[in-house]
Coordinates of C-alpha atoms and ligand atoms in Angstrom, one line a residue:
M1 CA 190.7 73.8 40.6
T2 CA 189.9 72.6 44.1
S3 CA 186.3 73.1 45.5
T4 CA 187.6 75.2 48.4
A5 CA 189.3 77.5 45.9
T6 CA 186.1 77.7 43.9
S7 CA 183.8 78.5 46.8
E8 CA 186.3 81.2 48.1
K9 CA 186.4 82.4 44.6
S10 CA 182.9 83.8 44.7
K11 CA 183.8 86.2 47.5
N12 CA 186.3 88.5 45.8
K13 CA 185.1 91.1 43.1
F14 CA 188.3 90.5 41.0
E15 CA 187.6 86.7 41.1
K16 CA 184.0 87.5 40.1
F17 CA 184.9 89.6 37.0
K18 CA 187.7 87.0 36.0
A19 CA 185.1 84.3 36.2
E20 CA 182.7 86.2 34.0
K21 CA 185.3 86.8 31.3
D22 CA 188.9 86.0 31.2
G23 CA 191.3 88.9 30.9
L24 CA 192.7 87.4 27.8
A25 CA 189.4 87.7 26.1
V26 CA 189.8 91.3 25.3
K27 CA 192.7 90.4 22.9
E28 CA 190.0 89.6 20.3
E29 CA 188.2 92.9 20.9
L30 CA 191.0 95.3 20.3
E31 CA 189.9 96.2 16.9
H32 CA 186.6 96.9 18.1
F33 CA 187.8 99.0 21.1
A34 CA 190.0 101.0 18.7
Q35 CA 186.9 101.7 16.5
I36 CA 184.6 102.7 19.4
G37 CA 187.1 104.8 21.3
W38 CA 188.1 104.3 25.1
E39 CA 185.3 106.3 26.4
A40 CA 182.8 103.6 25.1
V41 CA 184.7 100.5 26.3
D42 CA 183.1 98.6 29.2
Q43 CA 184.6 99.8 32.4
T44 CA 185.9 96.4 33.6
D45 CA 187.5 95.8 30.3
L46 CA 189.0 99.3 30.2
E47 CA 190.3 99.5 33.7
Q48 CA 191.1 95.8 34.5
R49 CA 191.0 93.3 31.7
L50 CA 193.2 95.3 29.2
K51 CA 196.0 94.9 31.7
W52 CA 196.2 91.3 30.8
L53 CA 197.4 92.5 27.5
G54 CA 199.8 95.1 29.2
I55 CA 197.5 97.9 28.3
F56 CA 197.1 100.2 31.5
Y57 CA 194.3 102.8 31.5
R58 CA 195.7 105.7 33.5
P59 CA 192.9 107.5 35.5
V60 CA 195.5 110.4 36.0
T61 CA 195.7 110.8 32.3
P62 CA 192.5 109.4 30.7
G63 CA 193.0 108.4 27.1
K64 CA 196.7 108.3 27.3
F65 CA 197.6 104.6 28.2
M66 CA 200.6 102.9 29.5
L67 CA 201.9 99.9 27.7
R68 CA 204.0 97.4 29.8
M69 CA 206.3 95.4 27.7
R70 CA 207.8 92.1 28.7
T71 CA 211.7 92.1 28.5
P72 CA 213.0 88.7 29.7
N73 CA 216.3 89.1 31.3
G74 CA 216.2 92.9 30.4
V75 CA 217.7 92.3 26.9
L76 CA 216.4 94.2 23.8
T77 CA 217.9 94.5 20.3
S78 CA 218.3 97.9 18.7
P79 CA 215.7 97.0 16.0
Q80 CA 213.3 96.2 18.9
L81 CA 214.2 99.5 20.7
Q82 CA 213.8 101.3 17.5
V83 CA 210.2 100.0 17.3
L84 CA 209.4 101.2 20.9
A85 CA 211.0 104.6 20.1
E86 CA 208.8 104.9 16.8
I87 CA 205.7 104.0 18.8
V88 CA 206.1 106.7 21.4
Q89 CA 207.3 109.2 19.0
R90 CA 203.9 109.7 17.5
Y91 CA 202.6 111.0 20.9
G92 CA 204.9 114.1 20.9
D93 CA 205.4 115.4 24.5
D94 CA 203.0 112.6 26.0
G95 CA 205.3 110.0 24.5
S96 CA 208.1 108.6 26.7
A97 CA 209.3 105.5 28.4
D98 CA 210.4 104.2 31.8
I99 CA 212.7 101.5 32.7
T100 CA 211.1 99.5 35.6
T101 CA 212.4 98.0 38.8
R102 CA 211.7 94.5 37.1
Q103 CA 214.3 95.0 34.2
N104 CA 211.6 96.2 31.9
I105 CA 210.2 99.0 30.0
Q106 CA 206.9 100.8 29.9
L107 CA 205.7 103.2 27.2
R108 CA 203.7 106.3 28.1
G109 CA 201.1 108.3 26.0
V110 CA 199.9 105.4 24.0
R111 CA 196.3 105.8 22.4
L112 CA 193.9 102.8 22.5
E113 CA 193.0 103.3 18.7
D114 CA 196.5 102.6 17.8
I115 CA 196.9 99.3 19.8
P116 CA 196.1 97.0 16.9
E117 CA 198.8 98.4 14.7
I118 CA 201.2 98.6 17.7
F119 CA 200.5 95.1 18.5
S120 CA 201.3 93.9 14.9
R121 CA 204.6 95.9 14.9
L122 CA 205.5 94.3 18.2
H123 CA 204.7 90.8 16.8
E124 CA 206.9 91.5 13.9
A125 CA 209.9 92.5 16.1
D126 CA 209.3 89.4 18.3
M127 CA 208.1 91.7 21.3
T128 CA 205.2 91.2 23.5
S129 CA 203.3 92.9 26.4
M130 CA 201.1 89.9 27.0
Q131 CA 200.1 89.1 30.6
S132 CA 202.3 91.7 32.0
G133 CA 199.7 93.1 34.5
M134 CA 197.1 92.0 37.1
D135 CA 196.8 88.3 38.0
N136 CA 199.8 87.2 35.7
V137 CA 203.4 86.5 35.9
R138 CA 205.4 89.8 35.7
N139 CA 208.6 90.2 33.6
I140 CA 211.1 87.4 34.3
T141 CA 214.3 89.0 35.6
G142 CA 217.9 87.5 35.1
S143 CA 221.5 88.5 35.4
P144 CA 222.1 91.7 33.3
M145 CA 225.5 90.5 32.9
A146 CA 224.5 87.1 31.4
G147 CA 227.0 86.0 28.6
L148 CA 229.3 88.9 29.4
D149 CA 230.6 88.2 32.9
A150 CA 233.8 86.1 33.1
E151 CA 232.8 85.0 36.6
E152 CA 229.2 84.0 35.6
L153 CA 228.0 80.6 36.7
I154 CA 224.9 80.2 34.4
D155 CA 223.8 82.2 31.5
T156 CA 220.1 83.1 32.3
R157 CA 219.0 84.6 28.9
E158 CA 217.5 81.5 27.3
L159 CA 216.0 80.2 30.5
T160 CA 214.2 83.5 31.1
Q161 CA 212.9 83.4 27.5
K162 CA 211.8 79.9 27.8
V163 CA 209.9 80.6 31.1
Q164 CA 208.2 83.5 29.5
D165 CA 207.3 81.5 26.5
M166 CA 205.7 78.8 28.4
I167 CA 203.7 81.3 30.5
T168 CA 202.5 83.4 27.6
N169 CA 202.4 80.8 24.7
S170 CA 205.4 82.6 23.1
G171 CA 203.6 85.8 23.6
E172 CA 200.3 84.9 22.0
G173 CA 198.6 84.7 25.4
N174 CA 198.1 81.4 27.5
P175 CA 194.8 80.9 29.2
E176 CA 196.5 78.3 31.4
F177 CA 198.1 81.0 33.4
T178 CA 195.8 84.0 33.1
N179 CA 193.7 83.4 36.2
L180 CA 196.2 83.2 38.9
P181 CA 195.0 84.2 42.4
R182 CA 197.3 87.3 42.2
K183 CA 200.4 88.7 40.6
F184 CA 203.4 86.6 40.5
N185 CA 207.2 87.3 40.2
I186 CA 210.0 85.0 38.9
A187 CA 213.7 85.8 38.9
I188 CA 216.7 83.7 37.7
E189 CA 220.1 84.5 39.0
G190 CA 223.2 83.2 37.2
G191 CA 225.9 85.2 38.8
R192 CA 227.3 85.5 42.3
D193 CA 225.9 88.9 43.3
N194 CA 222.2 88.4 43.3
S195 CA 221.7 91.1 40.8
V196 CA 217.9 90.4 40.7
H197 CA 217.0 90.8 44.3
A198 CA 216.2 87.1 44.3
E199 CA 214.7 87.2 47.9
I200 CA 211.7 89.5 46.7
N201 CA 210.4 87.1 44.2
D202 CA 207.5 84.5 44.4
I203 CA 210.0 82.1 42.8
A204 CA 213.8 82.6 42.6
L205 CA 216.4 80.4 41.2
V206 CA 219.8 81.0 42.7
P207 CA 223.1 79.0 41.4
A208 CA 224.1 76.3 43.6
Y209 CA 226.3 73.2 43.3
K210 CA 224.7 69.9 44.1
D211 CA 227.1 66.9 44.4
G212 CA 229.5 68.9 42.3
E213 CA 227.0 69.8 39.6
L214 CA 226.0 73.3 38.9
G215 CA 222.2 74.1 39.0
F216 CA 219.9 76.1 40.9
N217 CA 218.4 76.1 44.5
I218 CA 214.8 77.1 44.6
L219 CA 213.4 80.0 46.8
V220 CA 209.7 80.6 47.0
G221 CA 207.3 83.1 48.5
G222 CA 209.1 86.3 48.5
F223 CA 206.8 89.3 48.1
F224 CA 205.9 93.0 49.0
S225 CA 202.4 94.2 49.5
S226 CA 200.9 97.0 51.5
K227 CA 200.1 94.8 54.5
R228 CA 203.0 92.5 54.7
C229 CA 206.4 91.9 53.1
E230 CA 208.3 88.7 53.3
A231 CA 211.7 87.4 51.9
A232 CA 211.5 84.2 49.9
I233 CA 212.3 80.9 51.8
P234 CA 214.1 77.8 50.6
L235 CA 211.9 75.2 49.0
N236 CA 214.6 72.7 49.8
A237 CA 214.8 71.8 46.1
W238 CA 217.5 71.8 43.4
V239 CA 217.2 71.7 39.7
P240 CA 219.8 71.3 37.0
P241 CA 220.2 74.5 34.7
T242 CA 218.3 72.8 31.8
E243 CA 215.3 74.3 30.1
E244 CA 213.2 71.3 30.8
A245 CA 214.0 71.4 34.5
V246 CA 213.8 75.3 35.0
V247 CA 210.6 75.6 32.8
G248 CA 209.2 72.5 34.6
I249 CA 209.7 73.7 38.2
C250 CA 208.3 77.2 37.4
R251 CA 205.3 75.4 35.6
A252 CA 204.6 73.2 38.5
I253 CA 204.7 75.8 41.2
L254 CA 202.4 78.1 39.1
E255 CA 199.9 75.1 38.7
V256 CA 199.9 74.6 42.5
Y257 CA 199.4 78.3 43.0
R258 CA 196.7 78.6 40.4
D259 CA 194.6 75.7 41.7
R260 CA 195.3 75.9 45.3
G261 CA 196.1 79.4 45.9
L262 CA 193.8 81.6 48.3
R263 CA 191.4 83.6 46.4
A264 CA 189.2 85.2 49.1
N265 CA 191.1 88.0 50.2
R266 CA 193.5 89.7 47.8
Q267 CA 195.7 90.9 50.7
K268 CA 196.2 87.2 51.5
S269 CA 196.5 85.8 47.9
R270 CA 200.3 85.9 47.2
L271 CA 202.2 82.6 47.1
M272 CA 203.6 82.9 50.6
W273 CA 200.2 82.7 52.2
L274 CA 199.5 79.5 50.4
I275 CA 202.8 77.9 51.5
E276 CA 202.0 79.1 55.0
S277 CA 198.5 77.6 54.9
L278 CA 199.6 74.2 53.6
G279 CA 202.9 74.0 55.3
L280 CA 206.2 73.9 53.2
D281 CA 206.4 70.1 53.3
E282 CA 203.0 69.6 51.8
F283 CA 203.4 72.5 49.3
R284 CA 206.8 70.8 48.2
K285 CA 204.9 67.5 47.8
L286 CA 202.1 69.2 45.7
V287 CA 204.8 70.8 43.4
E288 CA 206.3 67.2 43.0
E289 CA 203.0 65.9 42.2
A290 CA 202.4 68.5 39.6
L291 CA 205.9 67.8 38.1
G292 CA 205.4 64.1 38.0
Y293 CA 208.8 63.3 39.6
S294 CA 210.7 63.8 42.9
L295 CA 212.7 66.8 43.5
K296 CA 216.3 66.6 44.6
T297 CA 216.8 68.3 48.0
A298 CA 218.6 71.7 47.9
A299 CA 222.4 72.1 47.8
P300 CA 223.6 72.9 51.2
E301 CA 224.8 76.4 50.0
D302 CA 224.1 78.7 47.1
E303 CA 226.8 80.5 45.3
I304 CA 225.7 84.1 46.1
D305 CA 228.8 85.4 47.8
W306 CA 229.7 88.7 46.3
D307 CA 228.5 92.2 47.2
K308 CA 225.9 93.4 44.5
R309 CA 227.3 95.3 41.5
D310 CA 225.5 98.3 40.1
H311 CA 227.1 97.7 36.6
I312 CA 227.5 101.5 36.1
G313 CA 230.8 102.5 34.3
I314 CA 233.1 100.7 31.9
H315 CA 233.7 96.9 32.5
A316 CA 235.7 94.3 30.6
Q317 CA 233.7 91.5 29.2
K318 CA 234.8 87.9 29.2
Q319 CA 235.1 88.3 25.4
P320 CA 238.7 89.6 25.0
G321 CA 238.9 93.3 23.9
K322 CA 235.2 93.8 24.4
Y323 CA 233.6 96.1 27.1
Y324 CA 230.1 96.8 28.5
V325 CA 229.2 100.2 29.6
G326 CA 226.5 100.8 32.2
L327 CA 224.7 104.1 31.9
N328 CA 222.8 105.9 34.6
V329 CA 219.3 106.6 33.7
P330 CA 218.1 109.0 36.4
V331 CA 215.1 107.4 38.0
G332 CA 214.5 105.4 34.6
K333 CA 213.1 108.2 32.5
L334 CA 213.8 107.9 28.9
A335 CA 212.5 110.6 26.3
T336 CA 211.7 109.7 22.8
D337 CA 215.1 111.2 21.6
D338 CA 217.1 109.1 24.1
L339 CA 215.5 105.9 22.8
F340 CA 216.5 106.8 19.2
D341 CA 220.0 107.9 20.5
L342 CA 220.3 104.6 22.4
V343 CA 219.5 102.5 19.2
R344 CA 222.3 104.5 17.3
L345 CA 224.8 104.1 20.1
A346 CA 224.2 100.2 20.5
D347 CA 224.5 99.9 16.6
V348 CA 227.4 102.1 16.1
Y349 CA 229.5 101.1 19.1
G350 CA 228.2 97.7 20.3
E351 CA 226.5 94.8 18.6
G352 CA 222.9 96.2 18.6
K353 CA 222.0 95.1 22.1
I354 CA 220.7 97.0 25.0
R355 CA 220.1 95.7 28.5
F356 CA 218.2 96.9 31.5
T357 CA 219.0 96.4 35.2
V358 CA 216.6 96.3 38.1
E359 CA 218.0 99.7 39.2
Q360 CA 216.3 101.2 36.2
N361 CA 219.7 101.7 34.4
L362 CA 221.0 100.4 31.1
I363 CA 223.9 98.6 29.7
I364 CA 225.3 98.8 26.2
P365 CA 227.4 95.6 25.8
H366 CA 230.1 94.5 23.2
I367 CA 231.9 97.8 22.7
D368 CA 235.5 97.4 21.3
E369 CA 238.3 98.7 23.4
G370 CA 239.4 101.0 20.7
N371 CA 236.0 102.7 20.4
L372 CA 235.5 103.4 24.1
E373 CA 237.0 106.9 24.0
T374 CA 234.7 108.1 21.1
F375 CA 231.7 106.2 22.9
L376 CA 232.3 108.1 26.1
S377 CA 232.3 111.5 24.4
E378 CA 228.8 111.0 23.0
P379 CA 226.5 113.8 24.1
L380 CA 224.0 111.3 25.6
L381 CA 226.4 110.3 28.1
E382 CA 226.3 113.8 29.8
K383 CA 222.6 112.9 30.5
F384 CA 223.3 109.2 31.2
S385 CA 226.4 109.3 33.0
T386 CA 228.9 106.5 33.4
N387 CA 230.3 108.3 36.5
P388 CA 227.2 109.7 38.2
A389 CA 227.1 111.6 41.6
P390 CA 226.9 109.2 44.6
L391 CA 223.2 109.4 45.4
T392 CA 221.9 109.8 41.7
R393 CA 224.1 106.6 41.0
S394 CA 221.8 104.3 43.0
L395 CA 218.6 106.2 43.0
V396 CA 215.5 104.1 42.2
S397 CA 211.9 105.5 42.0
C398 CA 208.5 104.2 41.3
T399 CA 206.1 105.9 38.9
G400 CA 204.4 108.0 41.6
A401 CA 201.6 110.5 41.3
T402 CA 202.4 111.6 37.7
F403 CA 200.8 108.6 36.3
C404 CA 199.8 106.2 39.2
N405 CA 196.4 106.7 40.8
F406 CA 197.6 104.6 43.8
A407 CA 200.4 107.2 44.6
L408 CA 200.2 109.5 47.8
V409 CA 203.1 111.5 46.6
E410 CA 205.0 112.6 43.4
T411 CA 208.2 110.6 43.4
K412 CA 210.5 110.6 40.5
Q413 CA 211.3 114.4 40.3
R414 CA 211.2 114.7 44.0
A415 CA 213.6 111.8 44.3
L416 CA 216.0 113.4 41.8
A417 CA 215.7 116.9 43.3
T418 CA 216.5 115.5 46.8
A419 CA 219.4 113.6 45.7
Q420 CA 220.9 116.5 43.9
Q421 CA 220.4 119.0 46.6
L422 CA 222.2 116.6 49.2
E423 CA 224.9 115.9 46.7
A424 CA 225.4 119.6 46.2
E425 CA 225.7 120.1 50.2
L426 CA 227.7 117.1 51.2
N427 CA 230.8 115.0 50.3
I428 CA 229.1 111.6 50.2
P429 CA 231.1 108.3 50.1
D430 CA 229.9 106.0 47.3
G431 CA 227.2 103.4 48.0
V432 CA 224.1 105.0 49.6
R433 CA 221.2 103.4 47.8
I434 CA 217.9 105.4 48.0
H435 CA 214.6 103.9 46.7
W436 CA 211.3 105.9 46.6
T437 CA 208.0 104.4 46.3
G438 CA 204.7 106.5 46.0
C439 CA 202.6 104.2 48.3
P440 CA 202.8 101.1 50.4
N441 CA 202.5 98.8 47.3
S442 CA 206.4 99.0 47.4
C443 CA 206.9 99.0 43.6
G444 CA 210.0 101.1 44.1
Q445 CA 211.3 98.4 46.7
P446 CA 212.1 100.7 49.6
Q447 CA 212.8 97.7 51.8
V448 CA 216.0 96.7 49.7
A449 CA 217.5 100.2 50.1
D450 CA 219.9 102.1 52.5
F451 CA 217.1 104.7 52.6
G452 CA 213.7 103.6 51.5
L453 CA 211.1 106.3 51.2
M454 CA 207.4 105.3 51.1
G455 CA 204.9 108.0 50.1
T456 CA 202.2 108.9 52.7
K457 CA 200.4 111.9 54.2
A458 CA 201.3 114.0 57.1
R459 CA 199.8 116.9 59.1
K460 CA 202.0 119.9 59.2
D461 CA 201.0 123.3 60.7
G462 CA 197.4 122.3 60.4
Q463 CA 197.6 121.2 56.6
M464 CA 197.9 117.7 55.0
V465 CA 201.0 117.6 53.2
E466 CA 202.9 115.0 51.2
A467 CA 205.2 113.0 53.3
V468 CA 207.3 109.8 53.5
D469 CA 207.9 107.0 55.9
L470 CA 211.7 106.1 56.2
F471 CA 212.9 102.6 55.9
M472 CA 216.6 101.6 56.6
G473 CA 218.6 98.5 56.9
G474 CA 217.9 96.9 53.4
K475 CA 220.9 94.8 52.5
V476 CA 221.4 93.4 48.9
G477 CA 223.7 90.9 47.4
K478 CA 224.9 88.0 49.6
D479 CA 223.2 88.1 53.0
A480 CA 220.3 90.1 51.5
Q481 CA 217.8 91.3 54.1
L482 CA 214.9 93.5 54.0
G483 CA 214.8 96.9 55.7
N484 CA 212.4 98.2 58.3
R485 CA 210.4 101.3 58.8
I486 CA 212.2 103.5 61.4
Q487 CA 210.3 106.8 61.1
K488 CA 206.9 107.7 60.1
S489 CA 205.3 110.6 58.2
I490 CA 208.2 112.9 57.5
P491 CA 207.0 115.9 55.6
C492 CA 208.7 115.9 52.2
E493 CA 209.8 119.3 52.7
D494 CA 211.6 118.3 55.8
L495 CA 213.1 115.3 54.2
P496 CA 216.4 116.8 53.1
D497 CA 217.3 117.8 56.6
V498 CA 216.4 114.3 58.0
L499 CA 218.5 112.6 55.3
R500 CA 221.4 115.0 55.6
Q501 CA 221.8 114.4 59.3
I502 CA 221.7 110.6 58.8
L503 CA 224.2 110.8 56.0
I504 CA 226.6 112.6 58.1
D505 CA 225.9 110.4 61.3
E506 CA 225.9 107.0 59.7
F507 CA 227.3 107.1 56.3
G508 CA 230.4 109.2 56.7
A509 CA 229.2 112.4 54.7
T510 CA 230.8 115.7 55.4
P511 CA 229.4 119.2 54.7
K512 CA 231.0 120.5 51.5
E513 CA 232.3 123.8 53.2
A514 CA 234.1 121.7 55.9
A515 CA 236.0 119.6 53.3
Ligands
SRM601 FE1 204.0 97.6 40.9 C1 200.7 97.9 41.1 C2 204.0 100.1 38.7 C3 207.1 96.6 40.3 C4 204.0 95.8 43.8 N1 202.5 98.7 40.0 C5 201.2 98.6 40.2 C6 200.5 99.5 39.2 C7 200.2 98.6 37.9 C8 199.3 100.2 39.8 C9 198.4 100.8 38.7 O1 197.7 100.2 38.0 O2 198.7 102.1 38.5 C10 201.6 100.5 39.0 C11 201.5 101.1 37.5 C12 202.1 102.7 37.6 C13 202.5 103.2 36.2 O3 201.8 103.8 35.5 O4 203.7 102.8 35.9 C14 202.9 99.7 39.3 N2 205.3 98.2 39.6 C15 205.3 99.3 38.9 C16 206.6 99.6 38.2 C17 206.4 100.3 36.9 C18 207.4 100.6 39.2 C19 208.5 101.3 38.5 O5 208.5 102.5 38.5 O6 209.5 100.6 38.1 C20 207.2 98.3 38.3 C21 206.8 97.5 37.0 C22 207.6 96.2 37.0 C23 207.4 95.5 35.7 O7 208.1 95.7 34.7 O8 206.4 94.6 35.7 C24 206.6 97.7 39.4 N3 205.3 96.4 41.9 C25 206.7 96.3 41.5 C26 207.4 95.6 42.5 C27 208.9 95.4 42.5 C28 209.5 94.0 42.1 O9 208.7 93.2 41.4 O10 210.5 93.8 42.4 C29 206.5 95.3 43.5 C30 206.8 94.6 44.9 C31 207.2 93.3 44.7 C32 206.0 92.3 44.6 O11 205.3 92.4 43.8 O12 206.0 91.4 45.4 C33 205.2 95.9 43.0 N4 202.6 96.8 42.2 C34 202.9 96.2 43.3 C35 201.6 95.9 44.1 C36 201.4 95.3 45.5 C37 201.2 93.7 45.1 C38 200.6 93.0 46.4 O13 200.7 91.9 46.3 O14 199.9 93.7 47.1 C39 200.6 96.6 43.4 C40 199.0 96.7 43.7 C41 198.4 95.4 43.4 O15 198.8 94.6 42.7 O16 197.3 95.3 43.9 C42 201.3 97.2 42.1
SF4_602 FE1 202.0 103.3 42.0 FE2 202.4 102.9 44.6 FE3 203.4 101.2 42.7 FE4 204.4 103.8 43.2 S1 204.4 102.0 44.7 S2 203.9 102.8 41.2 S3 202.5 104.8 43.6 S4 201.3 101.4 43.1

């Protein structure tokens, strides 16, 4: 670590507690914590360091923890999902799960005393929650269609897994990368439709041909934070799609970020701030030094040239006679019974695989053509539709006030209720994407949506009420671009009126009576 970084380090309370004791150290104390109970655990261990293991103390529901898994490329097997279902089952009404905006799953209601046993079950099932929170690399996203899509360029599944294995020491925890200056996001796209929102990641690999050879162009520095949001910029580098090259470039960038990243002010610690302070050329040079070889310059163009697909519905796979079916999981919420049912559906109709998307939906692949009709008549598909109403179809929502103490508003229920109200009132052409996020941290990615709704407070009739700022103009797929805040502090109770008018004026919606 450079001396500049070390002297800055002392200025920030997060840097202080990380220097006192690495987050990963609590792994050795889990049995002890389980015995003494969460109330007796040191406050910093409880509220901060446990997040290094994916265990999130929830001040909104003390004693009921959230467990954030890692699901590289969003792929789980049915035995793995069965384990997750059994974990939340024991918590009765408190137990549930959420699909996240990083193609991942979080469990609710978890008790600290059960964590040692839960971790050994995860280990047996080859799953991990390691390093999924705080100053670590988040779930590595990849094309949800990997290995299924006839038009796919690169299958990203093995690559996302290998990058995760490098960062987490195959899920055991890797102290090399547990003290980054801040959180860090990596995405690997292998198709043509930017299914992972490449532009909002600290590192994104996007498919590109260099001198006729298929590989990846590298983008760096994309991020959202409460103070600033930036799309990733080209590093002017291309790598072949091999494990060695992909893991190598991710490792090298992480090492530069770890050793040089700005640690004084957490609002200015994400990778983009370092790139700007060094200059892109110097940053690239440092990455090459960390790699130990020169990078090839970027291919002139990448291969992202399709509109983004949402994967909902029935789609032919490249394997003849096989189909994948995308189910719409409203705002990503999964009850315990849903989890068990999904395991059964994947086993009976598919090949025991479930995939998540960054839209908080899921895919069951490898269904035989002859079984499609029976599959579509399964009761769970009434809840998780293959043909959802136009707003619910693309609805995304962060956790919000139900479990998140940063939230300024309740999000998930309100998102669904608002969408359903507007769907009842209007004929809406397909393709209006609404993203809710409970506070400016932007976990629900309002900047990538047609309508982005960010929780805030407003004064109405002399009272403080829950409200949202409205973002518009987010574009996804090819030519992705971030949306901007166009209206501030709309009281939530007035929101349906505001959205209804914009849907009519700008999205071709018509009132139902007039149809
Ligand atoms: Fe997030 C913090 C939930 C994706 C930006 N995020 C949090 C915490 C951990 C805050 C907390 O301790 O309560 C939230 C946990 C609430 C809970 O109980 O679920 C939380 N973030 C989420 C999830 C679950 C939202 C969802 O409903 O899907 C997503 C989990 C992804 C995963 O599987 O790892 C989630 N968070 C994101 C994204 C979207 C993305 O990655 O595409 C972003 C914006 C992109 C980015 O990071 O550049 C995001 N989360 C943040 C930030 C702001 C980061 C910053 O640089 O300022 C925070 C606060 C922080 O880190 O200080 C935050
Ligand atoms: Fe919590 Fe805010 Fe993230 Fe929503 S956007 S999950 S409210 S931190």
